[in-house]
Amino acid sequence: MQLVRLTALLLLLSSSVFAAPLDKPLTDPAQEARAMAIGGELRCVVCQSESINDSQADMARDMRQLVRDKISSGWNDAQIIDYIRARYGDFILLRPPFQANTYILWLCPVLLLSFSGVGVWLFFRRKEKNL
Amino acid sequence: MKSWLSFLPLALFALLLGGFVIALHHSHQPKFAQHVGDPVPVTNLPLIGASGANFATSDWQGRVYIINFFASWCVPCRAESEQLLHLAELRVPMVGVAYKDKMEAAMRFLSREGNPFLAVAQDADGRAGIDWGITGVPETFVIDQQGIIRFHLVGVLTDDIITDELEPLLRELK
């Protein structure tokens, strides 16, 4: 039993020793949930395929804290995202916005599938005609 | 049935492939968070070594100046210390921003590496860095008399960048 306690203590200590400054979650769970929701939409500028929620980078932690601070100040979600987007551009959004320069990006899968669908349909129609 | 139609899927694929190759090639120059053409972010930070005084972008309106974000804990920042001193020789005022750094550590770093800066401001919590849209340190900016960012370098300054890009730009702005 003593050994179990000792091991548990050691494991607990070892994980926290090298931690960077920790996040300070908002005390209001609804607000913290908003912070996490917004964070999930924002790209980490250092580890660019991760959201700021998932990234271990210091910058990501700073961004998470920034989001929380703005929520505490009474900003709504759109204001917070616009604030960060004004400073980092559209690429900060993990989901690309649907706008003129991304129509092709968004519509490409649908268009390609449609064309292939039409192509397949025509192919089988021709086959039927030849029978 | 025209036989060339059967080449259409292949042709489309080749087009797409070409498109992707070009796009991937361009992605080596990250356009992400590039701020050339943007107005200078309104900034007001305490100056290190001048208690009570601040660095404010509003005070610098109408002047050409260089901003360099650095930190004593930033290893690549040491690689550009010589280049920053070269840049200082061009006689354009340089303001250093110690990003998420302690005052003493920043000043110790500068006394060791050489101090090219007219003034050193402290961005203790990194919020000014976010306002400038930086993604790390070092980053270097040139601001013109209209308060527009005319040069933005993400990463280490090299002598080639000074010669090829900064010298012509600064000459043009004067």
CSV table of C-alpha atoms in Angstrom, one decimal:
chain,number,residue,atom,x,y,z
A,1,MET,CA,0.0,0.0,0.0
A,2,GLN,CA,2.8,2.4,0.9
A,3,LEU,CA,4.5,1.5,-2.4
A,4,VAL,CA,1.3,2.3,-4.3
A,5,ARG,CA,1.1,5.7,-2.5
A,6,LEU,CA,4.7,6.4,-3.3
A,7,THR,CA,4.3,5.6,-6.9
A,8,ALA,CA,1.2,7.7,-7.3
A,9,LEU,CA,3.0,10.6,-5.6
A,10,LEU,CA,6.0,10.3,-7.9
A,11,LEU,CA,3.9,10.1,-11.0
A,12,LEU,CA,1.9,13.1,-10.0
A,13,LEU,CA,5.1,15.1,-9.3
A,14,SER,CA,7.0,14.1,-12.4
A,15,SER,CA,4.3,15.3,-14.8
A,16,SER,CA,4.0,18.8,-13.4
A,17,VAL,CA,7.7,19.7,-13.0
A,18,PHE,CA,8.3,20.9,-16.5
A,19,ALA,CA,4.9,22.4,-17.2
A,20,ALA,CA,4.7,25.8,-18.8
A,21,PRO,CA,2.4,28.3,-17.1
A,22,LEU,CA,-0.9,26.6,-16.9
A,23,ASP,CA,-4.2,27.6,-18.3
A,24,LYS,CA,-6.5,29.5,-16.0
A,25,PRO,CA,-10.0,28.2,-17.0
A,26,LEU,CA,-12.9,30.6,-16.4
A,27,THR,CA,-14.8,29.8,-13.3
A,28,ASP,CA,-18.2,30.1,-15.0
A,29,PRO,CA,-18.6,26.7,-16.8
A,30,ALA,CA,-20.8,28.2,-19.6
A,31,GLN,CA,-18.2,30.8,-20.3
A,32,GLU,CA,-15.4,28.2,-20.2
A,33,ALA,CA,-17.4,26.1,-22.7
A,34,ARG,CA,-17.6,29.1,-25.0
A,35,ALA,CA,-13.9,29.6,-24.7
A,36,MET,CA,-13.3,26.0,-25.7
A,37,ALA,CA,-15.8,26.3,-28.6
A,38,ILE,CA,-14.1,29.3,-29.9
A,39,GLY,CA,-10.7,27.8,-29.3
A,40,GLY,CA,-11.7,24.8,-31.4
A,41,GLU,CA,-12.2,27.1,-34.4
A,42,LEU,CA,-8.8,28.8,-34.2
A,43,ARG,CA,-5.7,27.5,-35.7
A,44,CYS,CA,-2.5,27.4,-33.7
A,45,VAL,CA,0.0,29.7,-35.4
A,46,VAL,CA,2.9,27.5,-34.4
A,47,CYS,CA,1.5,24.0,-34.9
A,48,GLN,CA,-0.7,24.9,-37.8
A,49,SER,CA,-2.7,21.7,-38.2
A,50,GLU,CA,-3.9,21.9,-34.6
A,51,SER,CA,-6.4,24.1,-32.9
A,52,ILE,CA,-5.3,26.4,-30.1
A,53,ASN,CA,-7.1,24.0,-27.7
A,54,ASP,CA,-5.0,21.0,-28.7
A,55,SER,CA,-1.6,22.7,-29.2
A,56,GLN,CA,1.0,22.7,-26.5
A,57,ALA,CA,2.7,25.8,-27.9
A,58,ASP,CA,3.0,28.8,-25.7
A,59,MET,CA,1.4,31.0,-28.3
A,60,ALA,CA,-1.6,28.7,-28.3
A,61,ARG,CA,-1.9,29.0,-24.5
A,62,ASP,CA,-1.7,32.8,-24.8
A,63,MET,CA,-4.4,32.8,-27.4
A,64,ARG,CA,-6.6,30.6,-25.2
A,65,GLN,CA,-6.1,33.1,-22.4
A,66,LEU,CA,-6.9,36.0,-24.7
A,67,VAL,CA,-10.2,34.3,-25.7
A,68,ARG,CA,-11.0,33.9,-22.0
A,69,ASP,CA,-10.2,37.5,-21.2
A,70,LYS,CA,-12.4,38.8,-24.0
A,71,ILE,CA,-15.3,36.5,-22.9
A,72,SER,CA,-14.9,37.9,-19.4
A,73,SER,CA,-14.9,41.4,-20.8
A,74,GLY,CA,-18.3,40.7,-22.3
A,75,TRP,CA,-17.3,40.2,-25.9
A,76,ASN,CA,-19.5,37.9,-28.1
A,77,ASP,CA,-18.1,35.1,-30.1
A,78,ALA,CA,-18.1,37.0,-33.4
A,79,GLN,CA,-16.2,39.9,-31.9
A,80,ILE,CA,-13.5,37.7,-30.5
A,81,ILE,CA,-13.0,35.7,-33.7
A,82,ASP,CA,-13.0,39.0,-35.7
A,83,TYR,CA,-10.4,40.4,-33.4
A,84,ILE,CA,-8.0,37.5,-33.9
A,85,ARG,CA,-8.8,37.3,-37.6
A,86,ALA,CA,-8.0,41.0,-38.0
A,87,ARG,CA,-4.5,40.2,-36.6
A,88,TYR,CA,-3.8,36.9,-38.3
A,89,GLY,CA,-5.9,36.8,-41.4
A,90,ASP,CA,-8.3,34.2,-42.7
A,91,PHE,CA,-5.9,31.3,-42.2
A,92,ILE,CA,-6.3,31.5,-38.5
A,93,LEU,CA,-9.7,30.0,-38.9
A,94,LEU,CA,-9.5,26.2,-39.1
A,95,ARG,CA,-12.7,26.2,-41.2
A,96,PRO,CA,-12.0,28.4,-44.2
A,97,PRO,CA,-14.7,31.1,-44.5
A,98,PHE,CA,-17.1,30.8,-47.4
A,99,GLN,CA,-16.2,33.8,-49.5
A,100,ALA,CA,-15.1,34.7,-53.0
A,101,ASN,CA,-11.6,33.4,-52.8
A,102,THR,CA,-12.7,30.1,-51.3
A,103,TYR,CA,-15.7,29.2,-53.4
A,104,ILE,CA,-13.6,26.8,-55.4
A,105,LEU,CA,-12.2,25.2,-52.3
A,106,TRP,CA,-15.7,24.6,-50.8
A,107,LEU,CA,-17.5,23.7,-54.0
A,108,CYS,CA,-14.8,21.5,-55.5
A,109,PRO,CA,-15.8,18.2,-53.8
A,110,VAL,CA,-19.5,18.7,-54.7
A,111,LEU,CA,-18.6,19.7,-58.3
A,112,LEU,CA,-16.2,16.8,-58.8
A,113,LEU,CA,-18.7,14.4,-57.4
A,114,SER,CA,-21.4,15.8,-59.7
A,115,PHE,CA,-19.2,15.6,-62.8
A,116,SER,CA,-18.2,12.0,-61.9
A,117,GLY,CA,-21.8,11.1,-61.3
A,118,VAL,CA,-22.8,12.5,-64.6
A,119,GLY,CA,-19.9,10.7,-66.3
A,120,VAL,CA,-20.8,7.4,-64.7
A,121,TRP,CA,-24.5,7.8,-65.7
A,122,LEU,CA,-23.6,8.7,-69.3
A,123,PHE,CA,-21.3,5.7,-69.4
A,124,PHE,CA,-24.0,3.3,-68.4
A,125,ARG,CA,-26.5,4.9,-70.7
A,126,ARG,CA,-24.1,4.4,-73.6
A,127,LYS,CA,-23.7,0.8,-72.6
A,128,GLU,CA,-27.4,0.2,-72.6
A,129,LYS,CA,-27.7,1.8,-76.0
A,130,ASN,CA,-25.1,-0.5,-77.5
A,131,LEU,CA,-26.7,-3.6,-76.2
B,1,MET,CA,-17.8,7.9,-80.1
B,2,LYS,CA,-14.9,10.3,-80.2
B,3,SER,CA,-11.8,8.5,-78.8
B,4,TRP,CA,-10.2,11.7,-77.5
B,5,LEU,CA,-13.0,12.0,-74.9
B,6,SER,CA,-11.5,9.0,-73.1
B,7,PHE,CA,-8.4,11.1,-72.4
B,8,LEU,CA,-10.4,13.8,-70.6
B,9,PRO,CA,-10.2,12.3,-67.1
B,10,LEU,CA,-6.4,12.0,-67.6
B,11,ALA,CA,-6.2,15.5,-68.8
B,12,LEU,CA,-8.2,16.8,-65.9
B,13,PHE,CA,-6.0,14.8,-63.5
B,14,ALA,CA,-2.9,16.3,-65.0
B,15,LEU,CA,-4.4,19.8,-64.6
B,16,LEU,CA,-5.2,19.2,-61.0
B,17,LEU,CA,-1.8,17.8,-60.4
B,18,GLY,CA,-0.2,20.8,-62.0
B,19,GLY,CA,-2.4,23.0,-59.8
B,20,PHE,CA,-1.3,21.3,-56.6
B,21,VAL,CA,2.4,21.4,-57.5
B,22,ILE,CA,2.2,25.1,-58.1
B,23,ALA,CA,0.2,25.7,-54.9
B,24,LEU,CA,2.6,23.6,-52.8
B,25,HIS,CA,5.6,25.4,-54.3
B,26,HIS,CA,4.1,28.8,-53.2
B,27,SER,CA,3.4,27.5,-49.7
B,28,HIS,CA,7.1,27.6,-49.0
B,29,GLN,CA,6.7,31.4,-48.7
B,30,PRO,CA,4.2,31.5,-45.9
B,31,LYS,CA,1.6,34.2,-46.6
B,32,PHE,CA,0.1,33.4,-43.3
B,33,ALA,CA,0.1,36.4,-41.0
B,34,GLN,CA,2.1,38.6,-43.4
B,35,HIS,CA,1.4,42.2,-42.5
B,36,VAL,CA,2.9,44.3,-45.3
B,37,GLY,CA,0.4,46.9,-46.3
B,38,ASP,CA,-1.4,46.9,-42.9
B,39,PRO,CA,-1.6,49.9,-40.7
B,40,VAL,CA,0.7,49.8,-37.7
B,41,PRO,CA,-1.1,48.3,-34.7
B,42,VAL,CA,-1.7,50.9,-32.0
B,43,THR,CA,0.9,50.0,-29.4
B,44,ASN,CA,1.7,51.5,-26.0
B,45,LEU,CA,4.4,49.7,-24.0
B,46,PRO,CA,6.6,50.5,-21.1
B,47,LEU,CA,10.2,51.4,-22.0
B,48,ILE,CA,13.0,49.4,-20.3
B,49,GLY,CA,15.5,51.6,-18.6
B,50,ALA,CA,13.4,54.8,-18.8
B,51,SER,CA,11.0,54.4,-15.9
B,52,GLY,CA,7.6,55.9,-16.5
B,53,ALA,CA,8.2,56.5,-20.2
B,54,ASN,CA,6.4,54.5,-22.8
B,55,PHE,CA,6.9,53.5,-26.4
B,56,ALA,CA,3.8,54.6,-28.3
B,57,THR,CA,3.2,54.2,-32.0
B,58,SER,CA,1.2,57.4,-31.9
B,59,ASP,CA,4.5,59.3,-30.9
B,60,TRP,CA,6.2,57.9,-34.0
B,61,GLN,CA,3.6,58.9,-36.5
B,62,GLY,CA,5.3,60.6,-39.5
B,63,ARG,CA,8.6,58.8,-39.0
B,64,VAL,CA,10.2,55.8,-40.6
B,65,TYR,CA,11.3,53.2,-38.0
B,66,ILE,CA,12.1,49.6,-37.5
B,67,ILE,CA,10.5,47.3,-34.9
B,68,ASN,CA,12.2,44.1,-33.9
B,69,PHE,CA,10.5,41.6,-31.6
B,70,PHE,CA,13.1,39.6,-29.7
B,71,ALA,CA,13.6,37.8,-26.4
B,72,SER,CA,16.6,36.7,-24.3
B,73,TRP,CA,15.2,33.2,-24.3
B,74,CYS,CA,15.1,33.1,-28.1
B,75,VAL,CA,18.0,31.2,-29.6
B,76,PRO,CA,17.5,32.3,-33.2
B,77,CYS,CA,17.5,35.9,-32.0
B,78,ARG,CA,21.1,35.6,-31.2
B,79,ALA,CA,21.8,34.6,-34.8
B,80,GLU,CA,20.6,38.0,-36.0
B,81,SER,CA,22.3,40.2,-33.5
B,82,GLU,CA,25.2,41.1,-35.9
B,83,GLN,CA,22.7,41.8,-38.7
B,84,LEU,CA,20.7,44.1,-36.5
B,85,LEU,CA,23.8,46.0,-35.7
B,86,HIS,CA,24.5,46.3,-39.5
B,87,LEU,CA,20.9,47.5,-39.9
B,88,ALA,CA,21.5,50.1,-37.2
B,89,GLU,CA,24.3,51.6,-39.4
B,90,LEU,CA,21.6,52.6,-41.9
B,91,ARG,CA,20.6,55.2,-39.4
B,92,VAL,CA,16.9,54.4,-39.3
B,93,PRO,CA,15.7,54.4,-35.7
B,94,MET,CA,15.2,50.9,-34.3
B,95,VAL,CA,12.9,50.0,-31.5
B,96,GLY,CA,13.3,46.6,-29.8
B,97,VAL,CA,10.3,44.9,-28.2
B,98,ALA,CA,11.3,42.4,-25.6
B,99,TYR,CA,8.6,39.8,-26.0
B,100,LYS,CA,7.5,37.8,-22.9
B,101,ASP,CA,10.8,38.6,-21.3
B,102,LYS,CA,12.0,40.0,-18.0
B,103,MET,CA,13.5,43.4,-18.2
B,104,GLU,CA,16.8,42.4,-16.6
B,105,ALA,CA,17.1,39.3,-18.9
B,106,ALA,CA,16.4,41.4,-22.0
B,107,MET,CA,19.0,44.1,-21.0
B,108,ARG,CA,21.6,41.4,-20.2
B,109,PHE,CA,20.9,39.8,-23.6
B,110,LEU,CA,21.4,43.2,-25.3
B,111,SER,CA,24.6,44.0,-23.5
B,112,ARG,CA,26.0,40.6,-24.4
B,113,GLU,CA,24.9,40.6,-28.1
B,114,GLY,CA,25.1,44.3,-28.8
B,115,ASN,CA,22.2,46.8,-28.6
B,116,PRO,CA,21.1,48.2,-32.0
B,117,PHE,CA,18.0,49.8,-30.5
B,118,LEU,CA,17.3,53.5,-29.8
B,119,ALA,CA,14.7,52.3,-27.3
B,120,VAL,CA,13.6,48.9,-25.9
B,121,ALA,CA,10.0,48.3,-25.0
B,122,GLN,CA,8.7,45.4,-22.9
B,123,ASP,CA,5.8,43.3,-24.0
B,124,ALA,CA,5.5,41.3,-20.8
B,125,ASP,CA,2.4,39.3,-21.5
B,126,GLY,CA,2.8,39.0,-25.2
B,127,ARG,CA,-0.4,40.9,-26.0
B,128,ALA,CA,1.3,43.5,-28.1
B,129,GLY,CA,2.9,40.6,-30.1
B,130,ILE,CA,-0.6,39.3,-30.8
B,131,ASP,CA,-1.7,42.8,-31.9
B,132,TRP,CA,1.2,42.8,-34.4
B,133,GLY,CA,0.2,39.3,-35.5
B,134,ILE,CA,3.5,37.7,-34.7
B,135,THR,CA,3.8,33.9,-34.7
B,136,GLY,CA,7.1,33.9,-32.7
B,137,VAL,CA,10.4,35.7,-32.4
B,138,PRO,CA,12.3,37.1,-34.0
B,139,GLU,CA,10.2,39.2,-36.3
B,140,THR,CA,11.1,42.5,-37.9
B,141,PHE,CA,8.9,45.3,-39.3
B,142,VAL,CA,9.5,48.6,-41.1
B,143,ILE,CA,6.9,51.3,-40.7
B,144,ASP,CA,6.7,54.3,-43.0
B,145,GLN,CA,5.7,57.9,-42.4
B,146,GLN,CA,2.1,57.1,-43.1
B,147,GLY,CA,2.1,54.5,-40.4
B,148,ILE,CA,1.9,51.6,-42.8
B,149,ILE,CA,3.9,48.4,-42.4
B,150,ARG,CA,6.1,48.2,-45.5
B,151,PHE,CA,8.3,45.2,-44.5
B,152,HIS,CA,7.6,42.2,-42.4
B,153,LEU,CA,10.1,39.5,-41.8
B,154,VAL,CA,9.2,36.3,-39.9
B,155,GLY,CA,12.4,34.8,-38.7
B,156,VAL,CA,16.1,35.6,-38.6
B,157,LEU,CA,17.4,38.7,-40.4
B,158,THR,CA,20.3,37.9,-42.8
B,159,ASP,CA,22.8,40.2,-44.6
B,160,ASP,CA,21.2,39.2,-47.9
B,161,ILE,CA,17.8,40.4,-46.8
B,162,ILE,CA,19.4,43.7,-45.6
B,163,THR,CA,21.1,44.2,-48.9
B,164,ASP,CA,18.4,43.0,-51.3
B,165,GLU,CA,15.3,44.2,-49.5
B,166,LEU,CA,15.8,46.6,-46.6
B,167,GLU,CA,18.4,48.9,-48.1
B,168,PRO,CA,16.4,49.7,-51.2
B,169,LEU,CA,13.2,50.1,-49.2
B,170,LEU,CA,14.7,52.4,-46.6
B,171,ARG,CA,16.3,54.5,-49.3
B,172,GLU,CA,13.0,54.8,-51.0
B,173,LEU,CA,11.2,55.7,-47.8
B,174,LYS,CA,13.6,58.5,-46.7
